Short mmCIF file of C-alpha atoms in Angstrom, two decimals:
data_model
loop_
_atom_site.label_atom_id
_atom_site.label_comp_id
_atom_site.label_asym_id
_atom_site.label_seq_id
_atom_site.Cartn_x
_atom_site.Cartn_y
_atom_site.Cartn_z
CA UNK A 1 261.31 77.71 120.31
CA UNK A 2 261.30 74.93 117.76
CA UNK A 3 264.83 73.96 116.56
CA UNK A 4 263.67 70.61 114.67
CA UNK A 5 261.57 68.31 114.09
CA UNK A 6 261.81 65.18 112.58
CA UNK A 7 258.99 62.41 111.54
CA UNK A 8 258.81 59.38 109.70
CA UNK A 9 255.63 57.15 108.30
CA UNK A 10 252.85 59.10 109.10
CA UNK A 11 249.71 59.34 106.52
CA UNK A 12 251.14 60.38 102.70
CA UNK A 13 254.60 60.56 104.18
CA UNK A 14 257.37 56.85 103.96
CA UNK A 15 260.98 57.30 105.45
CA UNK A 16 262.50 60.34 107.87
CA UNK A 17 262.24 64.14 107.44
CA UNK A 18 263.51 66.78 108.73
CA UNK A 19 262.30 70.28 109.47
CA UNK A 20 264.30 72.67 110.39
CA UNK A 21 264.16 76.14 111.84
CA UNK A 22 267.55 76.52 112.95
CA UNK A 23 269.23 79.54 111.47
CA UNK A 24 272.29 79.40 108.95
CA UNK A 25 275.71 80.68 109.89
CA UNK A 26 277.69 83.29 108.58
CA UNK A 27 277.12 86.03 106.61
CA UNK A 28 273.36 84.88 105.61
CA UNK A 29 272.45 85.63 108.87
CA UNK A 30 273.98 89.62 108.82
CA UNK A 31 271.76 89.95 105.42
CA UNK A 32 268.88 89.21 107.27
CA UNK A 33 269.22 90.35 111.00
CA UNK A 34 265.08 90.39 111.91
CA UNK A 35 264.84 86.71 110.75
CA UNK A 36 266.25 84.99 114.06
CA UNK A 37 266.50 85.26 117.37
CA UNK A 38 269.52 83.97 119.29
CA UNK A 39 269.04 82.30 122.43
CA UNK A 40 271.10 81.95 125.58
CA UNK A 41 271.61 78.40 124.63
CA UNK A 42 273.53 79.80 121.91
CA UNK A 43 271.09 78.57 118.77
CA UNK A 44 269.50 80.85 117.06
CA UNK A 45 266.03 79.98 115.89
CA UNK A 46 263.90 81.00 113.12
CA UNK A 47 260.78 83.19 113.31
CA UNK A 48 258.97 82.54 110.29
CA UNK A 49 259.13 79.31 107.67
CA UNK A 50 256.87 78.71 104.31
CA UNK A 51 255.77 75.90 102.80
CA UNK A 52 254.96 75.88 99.56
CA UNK A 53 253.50 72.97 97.51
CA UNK A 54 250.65 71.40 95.07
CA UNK A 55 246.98 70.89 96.39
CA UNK A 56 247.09 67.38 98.27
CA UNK A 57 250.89 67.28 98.04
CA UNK A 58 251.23 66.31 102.06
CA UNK A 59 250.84 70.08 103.06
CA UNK A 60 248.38 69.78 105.47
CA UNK A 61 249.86 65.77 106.33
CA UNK A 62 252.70 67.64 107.94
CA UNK A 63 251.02 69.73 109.84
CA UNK A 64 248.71 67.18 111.11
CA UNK A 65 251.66 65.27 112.17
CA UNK A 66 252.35 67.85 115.04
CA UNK A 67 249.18 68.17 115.80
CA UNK A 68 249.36 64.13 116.15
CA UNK A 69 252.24 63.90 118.49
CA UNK A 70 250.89 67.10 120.22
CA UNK A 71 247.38 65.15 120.78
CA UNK A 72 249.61 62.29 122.69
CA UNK A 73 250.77 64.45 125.66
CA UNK A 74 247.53 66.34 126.22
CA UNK A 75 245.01 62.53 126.29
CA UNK A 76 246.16 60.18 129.00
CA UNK A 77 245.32 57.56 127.05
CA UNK A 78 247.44 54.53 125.58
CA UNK A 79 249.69 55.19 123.22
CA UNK A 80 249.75 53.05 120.02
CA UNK A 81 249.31 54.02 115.49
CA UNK A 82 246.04 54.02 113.77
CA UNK A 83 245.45 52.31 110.12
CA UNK A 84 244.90 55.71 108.94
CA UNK A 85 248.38 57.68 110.02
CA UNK A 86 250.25 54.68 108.82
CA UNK A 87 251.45 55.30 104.90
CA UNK A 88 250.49 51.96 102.84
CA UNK A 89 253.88 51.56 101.79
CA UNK A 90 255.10 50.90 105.86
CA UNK A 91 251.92 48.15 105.48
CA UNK A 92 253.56 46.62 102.63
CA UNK A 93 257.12 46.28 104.31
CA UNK A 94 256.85 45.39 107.60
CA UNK A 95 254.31 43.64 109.57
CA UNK A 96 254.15 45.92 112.79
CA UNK A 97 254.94 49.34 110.84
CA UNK A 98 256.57 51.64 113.45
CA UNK A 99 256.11 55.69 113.50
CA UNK A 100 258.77 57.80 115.01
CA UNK A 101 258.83 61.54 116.37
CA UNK A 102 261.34 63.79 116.76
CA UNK A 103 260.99 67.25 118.52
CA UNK A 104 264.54 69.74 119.31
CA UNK A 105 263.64 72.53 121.38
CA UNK A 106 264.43 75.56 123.21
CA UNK A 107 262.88 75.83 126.15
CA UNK A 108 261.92 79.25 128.37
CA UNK A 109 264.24 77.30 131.12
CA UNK A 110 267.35 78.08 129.06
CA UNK A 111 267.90 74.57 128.27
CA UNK A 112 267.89 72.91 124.69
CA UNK A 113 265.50 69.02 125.01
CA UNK A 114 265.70 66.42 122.61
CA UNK A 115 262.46 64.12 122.43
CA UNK A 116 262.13 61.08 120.67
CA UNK A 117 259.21 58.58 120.71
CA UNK A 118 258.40 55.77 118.40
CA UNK A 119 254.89 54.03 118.35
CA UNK A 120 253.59 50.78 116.51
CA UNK A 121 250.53 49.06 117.28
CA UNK A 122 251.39 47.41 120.19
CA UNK A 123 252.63 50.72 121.89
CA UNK A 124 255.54 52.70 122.54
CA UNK A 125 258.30 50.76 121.05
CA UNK A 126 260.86 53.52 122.41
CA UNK A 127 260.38 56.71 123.90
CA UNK A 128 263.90 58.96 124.91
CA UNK A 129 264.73 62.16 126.59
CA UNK A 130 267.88 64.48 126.21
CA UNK A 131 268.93 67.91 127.65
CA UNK A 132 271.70 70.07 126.95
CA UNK A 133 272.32 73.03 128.35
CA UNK A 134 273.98 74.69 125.53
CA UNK A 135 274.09 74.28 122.01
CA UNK A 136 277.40 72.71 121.63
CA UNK A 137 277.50 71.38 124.96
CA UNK A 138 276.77 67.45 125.29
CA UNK A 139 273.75 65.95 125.45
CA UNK A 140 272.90 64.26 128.74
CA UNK A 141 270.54 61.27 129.00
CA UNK A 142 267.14 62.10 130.93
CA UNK A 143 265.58 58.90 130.13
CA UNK A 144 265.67 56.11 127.91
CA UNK A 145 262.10 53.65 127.75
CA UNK A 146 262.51 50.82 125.51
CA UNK A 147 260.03 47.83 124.54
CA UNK A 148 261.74 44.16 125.57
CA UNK A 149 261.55 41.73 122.51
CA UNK A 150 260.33 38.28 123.23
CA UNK A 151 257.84 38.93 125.49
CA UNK A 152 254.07 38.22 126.14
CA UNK A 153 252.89 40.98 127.17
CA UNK A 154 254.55 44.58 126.86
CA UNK A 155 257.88 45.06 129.02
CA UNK A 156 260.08 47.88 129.24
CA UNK A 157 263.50 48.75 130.51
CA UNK A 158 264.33 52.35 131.53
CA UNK A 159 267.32 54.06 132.26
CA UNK A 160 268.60 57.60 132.44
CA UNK A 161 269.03 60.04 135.21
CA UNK A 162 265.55 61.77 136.00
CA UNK A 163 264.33 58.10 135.92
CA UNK A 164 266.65 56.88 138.52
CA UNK A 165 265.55 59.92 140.75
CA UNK A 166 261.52 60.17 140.10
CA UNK A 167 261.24 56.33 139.99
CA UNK A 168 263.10 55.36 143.07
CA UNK A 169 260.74 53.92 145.37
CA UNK A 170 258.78 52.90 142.42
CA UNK A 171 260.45 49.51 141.10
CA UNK A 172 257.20 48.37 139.94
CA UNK A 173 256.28 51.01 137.59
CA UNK A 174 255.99 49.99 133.97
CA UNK A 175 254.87 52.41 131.09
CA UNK A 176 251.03 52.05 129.66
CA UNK A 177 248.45 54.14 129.72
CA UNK A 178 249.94 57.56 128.06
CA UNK A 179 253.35 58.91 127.50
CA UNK A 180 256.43 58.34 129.69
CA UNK A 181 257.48 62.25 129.76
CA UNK A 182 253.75 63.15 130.62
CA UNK A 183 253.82 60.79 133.43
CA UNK A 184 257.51 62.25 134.49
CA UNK A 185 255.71 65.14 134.44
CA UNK A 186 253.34 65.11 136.83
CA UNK A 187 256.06 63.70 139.28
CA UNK A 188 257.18 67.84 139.04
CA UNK A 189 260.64 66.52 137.09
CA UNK A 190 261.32 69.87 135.86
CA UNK A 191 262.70 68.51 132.64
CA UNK A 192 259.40 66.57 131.55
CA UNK A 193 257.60 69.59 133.07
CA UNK A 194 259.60 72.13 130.23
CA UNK A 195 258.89 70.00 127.51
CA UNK A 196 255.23 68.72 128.15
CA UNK A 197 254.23 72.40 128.80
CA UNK A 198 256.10 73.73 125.68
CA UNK A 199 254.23 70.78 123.71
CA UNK A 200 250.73 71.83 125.36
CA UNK A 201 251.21 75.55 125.88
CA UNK A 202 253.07 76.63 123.21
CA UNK A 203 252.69 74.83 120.22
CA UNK A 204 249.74 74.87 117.84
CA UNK A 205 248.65 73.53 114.79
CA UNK A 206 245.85 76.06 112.98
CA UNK A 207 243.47 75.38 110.17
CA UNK A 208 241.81 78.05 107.73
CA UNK A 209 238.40 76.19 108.76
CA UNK A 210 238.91 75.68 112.43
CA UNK A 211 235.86 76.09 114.76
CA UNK A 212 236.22 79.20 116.38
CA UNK A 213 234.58 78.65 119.52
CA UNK A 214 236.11 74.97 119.94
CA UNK A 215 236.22 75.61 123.60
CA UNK A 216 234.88 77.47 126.65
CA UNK A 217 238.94 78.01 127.40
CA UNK A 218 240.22 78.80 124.24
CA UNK A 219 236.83 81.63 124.01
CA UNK A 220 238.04 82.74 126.74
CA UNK A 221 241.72 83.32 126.18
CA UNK A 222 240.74 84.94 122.16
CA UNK A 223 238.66 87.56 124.24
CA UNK A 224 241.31 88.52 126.03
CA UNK A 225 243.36 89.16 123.45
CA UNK A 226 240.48 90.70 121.02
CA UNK A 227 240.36 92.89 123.98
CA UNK A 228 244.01 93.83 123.72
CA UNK A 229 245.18 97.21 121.84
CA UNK A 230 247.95 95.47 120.19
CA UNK A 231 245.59 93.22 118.29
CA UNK A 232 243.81 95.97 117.00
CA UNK A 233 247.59 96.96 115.81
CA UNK A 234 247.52 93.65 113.80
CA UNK A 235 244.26 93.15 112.50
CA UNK A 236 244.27 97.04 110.96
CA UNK A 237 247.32 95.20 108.63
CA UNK A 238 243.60 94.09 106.58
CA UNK A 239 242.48 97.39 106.11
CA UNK A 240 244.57 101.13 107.76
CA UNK A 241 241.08 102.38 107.47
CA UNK A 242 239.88 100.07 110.76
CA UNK A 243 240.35 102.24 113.89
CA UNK A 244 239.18 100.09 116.56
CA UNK A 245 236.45 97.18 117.50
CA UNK A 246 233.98 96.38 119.80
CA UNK A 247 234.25 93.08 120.69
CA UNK A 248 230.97 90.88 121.44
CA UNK A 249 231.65 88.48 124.25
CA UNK A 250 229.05 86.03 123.00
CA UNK A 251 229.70 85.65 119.64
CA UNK A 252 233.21 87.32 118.51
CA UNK A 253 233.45 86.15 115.49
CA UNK A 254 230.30 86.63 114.24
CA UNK A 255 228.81 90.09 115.82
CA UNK A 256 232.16 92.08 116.57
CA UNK A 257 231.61 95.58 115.43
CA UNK A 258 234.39 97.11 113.23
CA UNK A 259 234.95 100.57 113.62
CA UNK A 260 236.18 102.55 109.95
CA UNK A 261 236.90 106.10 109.68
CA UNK A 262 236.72 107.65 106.15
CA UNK A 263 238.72 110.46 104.83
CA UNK A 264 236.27 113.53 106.74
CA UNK A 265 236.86 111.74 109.86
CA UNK A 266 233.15 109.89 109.56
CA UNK A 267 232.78 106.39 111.30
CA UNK A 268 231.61 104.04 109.74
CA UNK A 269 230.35 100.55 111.78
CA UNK A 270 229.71 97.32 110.37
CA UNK A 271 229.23 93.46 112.02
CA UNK A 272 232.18 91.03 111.29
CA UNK A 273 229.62 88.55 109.79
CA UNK A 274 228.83 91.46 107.20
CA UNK A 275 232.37 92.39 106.65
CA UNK A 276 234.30 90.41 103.16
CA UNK A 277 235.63 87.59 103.57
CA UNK A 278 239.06 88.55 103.82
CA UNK A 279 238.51 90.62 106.91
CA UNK A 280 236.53 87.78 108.98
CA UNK A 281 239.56 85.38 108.07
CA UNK A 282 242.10 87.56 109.27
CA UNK A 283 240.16 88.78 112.33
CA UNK A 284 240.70 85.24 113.54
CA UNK A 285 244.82 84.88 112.15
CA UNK A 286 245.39 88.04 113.70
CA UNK A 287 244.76 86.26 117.13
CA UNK A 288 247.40 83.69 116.41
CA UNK A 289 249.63 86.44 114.66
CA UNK A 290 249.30 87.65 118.81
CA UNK A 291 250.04 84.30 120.34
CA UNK A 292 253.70 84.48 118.05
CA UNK A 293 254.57 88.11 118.91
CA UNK A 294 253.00 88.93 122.58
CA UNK A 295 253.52 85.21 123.58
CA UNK A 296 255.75 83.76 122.33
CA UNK A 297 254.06 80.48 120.83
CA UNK A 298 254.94 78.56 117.89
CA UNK A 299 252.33 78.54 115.55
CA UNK A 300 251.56 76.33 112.22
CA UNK A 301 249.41 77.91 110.25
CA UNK A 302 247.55 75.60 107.36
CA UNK A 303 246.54 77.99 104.25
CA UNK A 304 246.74 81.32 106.56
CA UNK A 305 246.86 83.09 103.16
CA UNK A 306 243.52 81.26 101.73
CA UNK A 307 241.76 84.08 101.04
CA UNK A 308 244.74 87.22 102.09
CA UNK A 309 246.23 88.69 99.00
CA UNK A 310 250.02 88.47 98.71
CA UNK A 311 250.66 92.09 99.86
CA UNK A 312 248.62 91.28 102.99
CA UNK A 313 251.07 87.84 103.20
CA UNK A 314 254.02 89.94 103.04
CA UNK A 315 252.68 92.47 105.74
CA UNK A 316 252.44 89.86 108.50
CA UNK A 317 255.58 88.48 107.80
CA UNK A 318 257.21 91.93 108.07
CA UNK A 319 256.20 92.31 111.42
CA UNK A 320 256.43 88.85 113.10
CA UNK A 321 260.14 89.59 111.55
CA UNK A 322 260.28 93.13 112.74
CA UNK A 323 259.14 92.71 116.93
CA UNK A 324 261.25 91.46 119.19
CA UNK A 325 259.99 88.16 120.83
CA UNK A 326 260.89 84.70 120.39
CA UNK A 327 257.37 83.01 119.04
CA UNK A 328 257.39 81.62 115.67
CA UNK A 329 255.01 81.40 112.95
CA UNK A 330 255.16 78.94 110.10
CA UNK A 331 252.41 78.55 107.57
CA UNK A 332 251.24 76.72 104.25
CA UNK A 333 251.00 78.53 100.92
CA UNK A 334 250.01 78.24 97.35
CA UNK A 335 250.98 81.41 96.59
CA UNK A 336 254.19 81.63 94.89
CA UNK A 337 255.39 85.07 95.37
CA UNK A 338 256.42 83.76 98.71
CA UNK A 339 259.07 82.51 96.40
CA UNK A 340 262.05 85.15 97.18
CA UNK A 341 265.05 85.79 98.53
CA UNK A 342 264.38 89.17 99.70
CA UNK A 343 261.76 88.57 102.64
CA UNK A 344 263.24 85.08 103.84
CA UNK A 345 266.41 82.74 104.20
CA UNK A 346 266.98 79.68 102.13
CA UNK A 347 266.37 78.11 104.85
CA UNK A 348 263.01 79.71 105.83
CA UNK A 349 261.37 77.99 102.34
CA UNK A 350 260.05 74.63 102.13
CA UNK A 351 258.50 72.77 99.54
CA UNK A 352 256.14 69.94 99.90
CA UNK A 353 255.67 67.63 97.00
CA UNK A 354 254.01 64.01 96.06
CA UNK A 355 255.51 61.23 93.52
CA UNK A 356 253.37 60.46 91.07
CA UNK A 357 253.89 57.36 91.28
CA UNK A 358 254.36 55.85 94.97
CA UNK A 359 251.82 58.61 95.90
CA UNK A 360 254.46 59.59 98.56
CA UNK A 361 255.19 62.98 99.56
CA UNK A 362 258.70 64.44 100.34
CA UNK A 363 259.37 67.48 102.33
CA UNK A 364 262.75 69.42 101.73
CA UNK A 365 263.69 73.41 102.07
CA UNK A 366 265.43 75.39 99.43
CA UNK A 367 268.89 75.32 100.91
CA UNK A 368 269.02 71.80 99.88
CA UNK A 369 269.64 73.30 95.73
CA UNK A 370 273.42 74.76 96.02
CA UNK A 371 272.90 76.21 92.55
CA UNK A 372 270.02 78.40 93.71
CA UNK A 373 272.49 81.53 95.01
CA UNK A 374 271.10 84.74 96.63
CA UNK A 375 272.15 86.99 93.52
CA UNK A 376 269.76 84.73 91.45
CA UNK A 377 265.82 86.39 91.12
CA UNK A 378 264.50 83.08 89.70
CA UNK A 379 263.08 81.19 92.44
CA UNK A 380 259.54 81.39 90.93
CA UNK A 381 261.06 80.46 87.03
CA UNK A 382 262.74 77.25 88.68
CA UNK A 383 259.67 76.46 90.45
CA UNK A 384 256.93 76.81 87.85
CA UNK A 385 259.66 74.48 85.70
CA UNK A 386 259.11 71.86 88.18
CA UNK A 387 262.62 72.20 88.79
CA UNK A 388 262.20 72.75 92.84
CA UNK A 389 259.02 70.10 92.63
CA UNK A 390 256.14 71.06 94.62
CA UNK A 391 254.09 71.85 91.59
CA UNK A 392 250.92 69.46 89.99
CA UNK A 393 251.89 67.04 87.55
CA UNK A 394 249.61 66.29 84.89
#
């Protein structure tokens, strides 16, 4: 599970943020027991987060961001920023502008990583590896790739324990082509292993207007699941009246047949592509609603709720919250009513906003305004102030 992740200069975004999904202490977390799952580790983790902000605020910056650093362990190819993930302002102030990644997790090997890499033009400028294997235990040092200064041509010192074990033998090796960890990785260190397959298996960054048939593999693995009677469990969440599908293996998302039964007991059959289009847009986020709860995956969702009225919103979050698993789901909204302190934590609510003037956006969670107490009911009043930012300015 993701604990945090952390990022700094990439597109609309200047200096270092923080996302969170670690749950609070104390008696926040008795108030809302289905929010969290507590791991062996000790940490407890977050199921679902919201961000909430103005159209081109950064919303969809931040999620690209993951799907960035993601896109770097699955292509073995070098590693180095492009002009357009770089924010002007790191242009302006330095004249090879560095990007830097942060990723805390929990992995399914009961041990909590630590992953930091930082990129610039040249290539990996540092790249760092830490495991724990508790949450207030100390961190121990897997591996530790730094760029020399001074140089020619790109040199790098390493250190750290799974590089003195997988590299002995191996006094040549220098870093290039790809990332360290992947490379680590397919020398079967089990640490490198946890994290790159976490990265490649069970994160994922989804847009309202991806292409559903993207790949042969990912066809594939959403017909399996269509297939599943617990998906039919989630997608009926659009409409109770939906008894059952009949899934087409060539074209899923187009000639599906959904099966309705009216009030005599009458079916009633009609193609996906002739259904609203609230119903084909959820057929497809029920899928990833799956990958969470049956899974385990952490999924971003950009605009899930583009076209899902709020009730709908508050019906998936009810039962990601409700089942027992330890996926997470974490989506992009512009629809306020996500704005209470009934369904989610302080911590669970983020807001995404962009200065007027720089043009830069800032990312920041409601636990970060003291005065905003659980007793209060005006979340939404503060917000469509422009008190909690996140809103268009004029």
């Amino acid at each position: 599970m993701l604990i945090s992740y952390r990022f700094n200069n990439f597109c609309s975004f200047w200096g270092e943020y923080e996302f969170s999904m670690e749950a609070p202490g104390g008696k926040v977390m008795r108030r809302y027991p289905d929010n969290y799952v507590k791991q062996d580790t000790g940490v407890s983790c977050l199921k679902t987060a919201v961000i909430v902000g103005e159209n081109a605020g950064g919303k969809s910056n931040f999620m690209e961001s993951l799907q960035y650093l993601k896109s770097l362990f699955a292509d073995n190819e070098e590693v180095k920023t492009f002009p357009p993930y770089l924010n002007v302002a790191s242009k302006e102030e330095a004249e090879v502008p560095c990007q830097s990644f942060e990723l805390k997790i929990a992995s399914e090997n009961g041990k909590i990583y630590r992953y930091l890499l930082e990129i610039d033009a040249i290539g990996i400028r540092c790249e760092e590896l830490y495991m724990s294997s508790s949450y207030k235990s100390r961190e121990t040092t897997l591996f530790i790739v730094r760029r020399s200064v001074g140089t020619s041509r790109p040199q790098y010192d390493i250190s750290g324990v799974s590089s003195n074990q997988i590299l002995r033998g191996h006094t040549a090796w220098q870093p290039g082509i790809g990332l360290v960890i992947t490379k680590f990785a397919i020398l079967s260190d089990e640490h490198a292993l946890a994290v790159t397959s976490w990265v490649n298996d069970q994160l994922s960054v989804e847009k309202s207007n991806r292409v559903e048939q993207d790949s042969l593999k990912r066809l594939s693995s959403d017909l399996e699941i269509l297939k599943d009677p617990r998906y039919v469990e989630i997608f009926r969440m659009v409409d109770y009246s939906i008894c059952g599908i009949e899934v087409d293996e060539e074209k899923p998302y187009s000639k599906t047949v959904i099966i309705r039964k009216n009030k005599e007991g009458q079916e009633l059959r009609r193609e996906l592509s002739m259904d609203s289009a609230g119903v084909r847009e959820f057929f497809r986020w029920a899928v990833q609603i799956h990958h969470v709860v049956y899974e385990n995956k952490t999924i971003l969702a950009d605009e899930m709720d583009r076209v899902l009225n709020p009730v709908l919103s508050d019906r998936v979050i009810a039962f990601i919250n409700g089942k027992q698993h330890h996926g997470q789901f974490i989506f992009s909204t512009h629809n306020v009513l996500h704005l209470n302190l009934v369904m989610y934590m302080k911590e669970q609510i983020y807001f995404i906003t962009k200065d007027k003037d720089t043009l830069i956006s800032e990312l920041y969670s409601l636990a970060d305004f003291p005065e905003v107490r659980y007793e209060t009911a005006k979340i939404y009043e503060f917000y469509m102030k422009g008190i909690l930012g996140g809103t268009a300015y004029e």
